[in-house]
XYZ file of C-alpha atoms in Angstrom:
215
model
C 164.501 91.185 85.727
C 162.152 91.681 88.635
C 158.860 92.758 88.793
C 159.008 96.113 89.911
C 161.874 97.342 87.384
C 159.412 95.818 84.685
C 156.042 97.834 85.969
C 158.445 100.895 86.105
C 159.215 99.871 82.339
C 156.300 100.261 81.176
C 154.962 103.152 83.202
C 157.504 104.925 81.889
C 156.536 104.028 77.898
C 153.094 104.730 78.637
C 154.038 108.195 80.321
C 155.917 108.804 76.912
C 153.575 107.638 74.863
C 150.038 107.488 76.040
C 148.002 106.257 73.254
C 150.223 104.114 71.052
C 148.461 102.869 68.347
C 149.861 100.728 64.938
C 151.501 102.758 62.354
C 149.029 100.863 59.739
C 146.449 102.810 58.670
C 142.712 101.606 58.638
C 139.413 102.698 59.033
C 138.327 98.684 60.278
C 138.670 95.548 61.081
C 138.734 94.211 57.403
C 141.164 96.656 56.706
C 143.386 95.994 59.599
C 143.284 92.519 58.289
C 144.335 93.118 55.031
C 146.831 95.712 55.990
C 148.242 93.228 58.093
C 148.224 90.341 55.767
C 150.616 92.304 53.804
C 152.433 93.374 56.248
C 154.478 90.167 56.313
C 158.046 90.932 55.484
C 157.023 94.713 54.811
C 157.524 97.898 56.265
C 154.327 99.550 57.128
C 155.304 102.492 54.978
C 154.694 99.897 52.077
C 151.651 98.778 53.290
C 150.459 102.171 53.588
C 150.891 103.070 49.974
C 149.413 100.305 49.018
C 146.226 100.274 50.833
C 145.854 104.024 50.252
C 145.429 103.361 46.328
C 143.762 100.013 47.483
C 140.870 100.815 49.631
C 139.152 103.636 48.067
C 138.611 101.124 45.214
C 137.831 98.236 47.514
C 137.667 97.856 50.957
C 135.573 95.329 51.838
C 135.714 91.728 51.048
C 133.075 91.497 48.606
C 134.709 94.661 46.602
C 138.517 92.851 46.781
C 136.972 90.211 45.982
C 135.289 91.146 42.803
C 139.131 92.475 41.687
C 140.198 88.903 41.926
C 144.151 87.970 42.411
C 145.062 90.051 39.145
C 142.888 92.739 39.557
C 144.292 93.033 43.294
C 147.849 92.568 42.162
C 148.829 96.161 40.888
C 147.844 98.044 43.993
C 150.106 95.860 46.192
C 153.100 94.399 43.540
C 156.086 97.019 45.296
C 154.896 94.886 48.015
C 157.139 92.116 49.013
C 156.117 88.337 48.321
C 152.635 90.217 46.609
C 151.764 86.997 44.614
C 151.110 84.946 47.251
C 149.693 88.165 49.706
C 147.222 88.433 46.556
C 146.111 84.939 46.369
C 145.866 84.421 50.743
C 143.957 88.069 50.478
C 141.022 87.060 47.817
C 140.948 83.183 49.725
C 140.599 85.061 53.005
C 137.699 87.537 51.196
C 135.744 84.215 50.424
C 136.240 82.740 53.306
C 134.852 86.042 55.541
C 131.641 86.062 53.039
C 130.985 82.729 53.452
C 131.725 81.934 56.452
C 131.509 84.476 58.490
C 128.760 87.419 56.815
C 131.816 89.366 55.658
C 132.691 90.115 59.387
C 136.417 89.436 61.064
C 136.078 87.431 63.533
C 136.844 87.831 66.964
C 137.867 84.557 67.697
C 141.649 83.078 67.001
C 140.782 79.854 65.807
C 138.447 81.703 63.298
C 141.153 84.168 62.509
C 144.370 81.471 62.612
C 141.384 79.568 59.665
C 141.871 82.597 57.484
C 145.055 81.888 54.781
C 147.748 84.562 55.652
C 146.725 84.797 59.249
C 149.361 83.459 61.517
C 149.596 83.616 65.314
C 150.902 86.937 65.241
C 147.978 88.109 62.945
C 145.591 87.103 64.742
C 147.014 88.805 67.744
C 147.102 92.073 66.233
C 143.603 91.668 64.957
C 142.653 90.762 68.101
C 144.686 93.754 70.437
C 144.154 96.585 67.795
C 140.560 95.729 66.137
C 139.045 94.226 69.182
C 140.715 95.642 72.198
C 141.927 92.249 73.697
C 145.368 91.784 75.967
C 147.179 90.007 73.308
C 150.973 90.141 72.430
C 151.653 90.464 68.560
C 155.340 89.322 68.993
C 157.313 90.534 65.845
C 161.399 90.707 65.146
C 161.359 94.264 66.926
C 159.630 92.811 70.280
C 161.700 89.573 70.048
C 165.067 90.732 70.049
C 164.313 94.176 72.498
C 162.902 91.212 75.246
C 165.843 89.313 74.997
C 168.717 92.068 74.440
C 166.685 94.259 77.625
C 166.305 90.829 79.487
C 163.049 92.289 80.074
C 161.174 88.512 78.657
C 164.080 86.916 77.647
C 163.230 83.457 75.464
C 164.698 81.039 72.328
C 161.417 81.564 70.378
C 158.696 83.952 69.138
C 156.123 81.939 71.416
C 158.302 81.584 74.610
C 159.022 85.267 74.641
C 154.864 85.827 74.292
C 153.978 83.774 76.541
C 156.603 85.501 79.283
C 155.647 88.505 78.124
C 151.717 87.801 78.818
C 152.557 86.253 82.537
C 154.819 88.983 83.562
C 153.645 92.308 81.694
C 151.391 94.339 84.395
C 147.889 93.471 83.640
C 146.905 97.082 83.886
C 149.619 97.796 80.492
C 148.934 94.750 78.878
C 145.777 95.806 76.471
C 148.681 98.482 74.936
C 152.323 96.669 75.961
C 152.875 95.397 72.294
C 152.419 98.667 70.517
C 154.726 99.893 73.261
C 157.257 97.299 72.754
C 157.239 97.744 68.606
C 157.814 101.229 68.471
C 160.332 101.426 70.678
C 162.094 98.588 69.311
C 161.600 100.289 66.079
C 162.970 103.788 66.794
C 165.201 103.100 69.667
C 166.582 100.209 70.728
C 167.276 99.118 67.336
C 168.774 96.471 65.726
C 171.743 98.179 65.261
C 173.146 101.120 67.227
C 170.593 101.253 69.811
C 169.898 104.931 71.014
C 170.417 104.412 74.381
C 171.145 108.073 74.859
C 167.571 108.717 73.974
C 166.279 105.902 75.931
C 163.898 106.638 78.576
C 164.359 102.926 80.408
C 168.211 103.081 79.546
C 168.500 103.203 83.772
C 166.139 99.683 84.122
C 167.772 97.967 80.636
C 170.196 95.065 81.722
C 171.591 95.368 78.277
C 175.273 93.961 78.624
C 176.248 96.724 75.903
C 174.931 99.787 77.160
C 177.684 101.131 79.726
C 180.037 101.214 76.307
C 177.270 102.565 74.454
C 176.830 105.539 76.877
C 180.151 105.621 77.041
C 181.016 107.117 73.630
C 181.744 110.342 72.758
């Protein structure tokens, strides 16, 4: 894919979506962090009922902390994988009050220190709570970068670090909450809507002449 059909690519996603934003809900950094802590292996909509019993009992590391693994446990058990969410939640609680004054940081070796936080973590922390041009790389932006061609790669990191060198610099800052949500709602896993698809014309999708060919 060359550079021009991938500016037009995302001037078109921006035109259709000008503020894109995470579908998490939070009202800061330390819940951003949590929210995406449990996140792993979750849909958002879970994560969102959770923290919406969750944080007006506690939402800051001191107050989660104070719960303690079984206190937290209840508000997040529909949760996927919630025993080990609870435990990496409180050890990342402790770790932000001692270490850091109960702030996230801003850095990613700080936030990669943190149990729970991955790469991809961290790059959401950073994009979202901090405003920097990272790429949070998840299944949705993996497979629509290799099925689109648009930063084709074998692994999670090799299509991140295309993605990084060849995204626009001027859509970088929002390209990942982009790429999600129209991974999520469009070019989907299975039956992509490429009907509905406002880069159908720039996708070098092998499957989407038959797909816009059906009835």
């Amino acid at each position: 894919m060359n550079a021009a059909k991938r500016r037009e690519i995302f001037r078109r996603l921006q035109a259709a979506n000008p503020a894109p934003a995470t579908e998490l809900e939070f009202a800061s950094p330390f819940e951003l962090l949590v929210a995406v802590i449990l996140s792993a292996q979750a849909t958002d909509v879970s994560v969102n009922k959770a923290t919406r019993r969750l944080y007006p009992a506690a939402n800051t590391p001191a107050a989660i902390l104070a719960l303690g693994e079984e206190g937290l446990k209840p508000y997040i058990r529909h949760i996927g994988l919630f025993n080990s969410k609870a435990k990496n939640v409180i050890a990342t609680c402790a770790l932000l009050i001692e270490r850091h004054g109960s702030q996230v940081p801003a850095e990613r070796k700080a936030l990669e220190a943190l149990p729970g936080v991955g790469r991809k973590t961290a790059n959401v922390i950073l994009n979202t709570a901090f405003g920097e041009p990272t790429m949070a790389v998840d299944t949705h932006i993996f497979r629509l970068a290799n099925r689109i061609r648009l930063a084709p790669g074998k692994t999670v990191r090799a299509v991140e670090d295309k993605l990084l060198k060849t995204t626009p610099p001027e859509y970088l800052r929002d390209a990942h909450h982009w790429l999600i949500l129209h991974g999520r709602y469009v070019c989907t896993a299975r039956n992509p809507k490429c009907r509905e698809c406002v880069i159908s014309d720039l996708c070098e999708y092998p499957g989407r002449k038959k797909i816009l060919q059906q009835p």
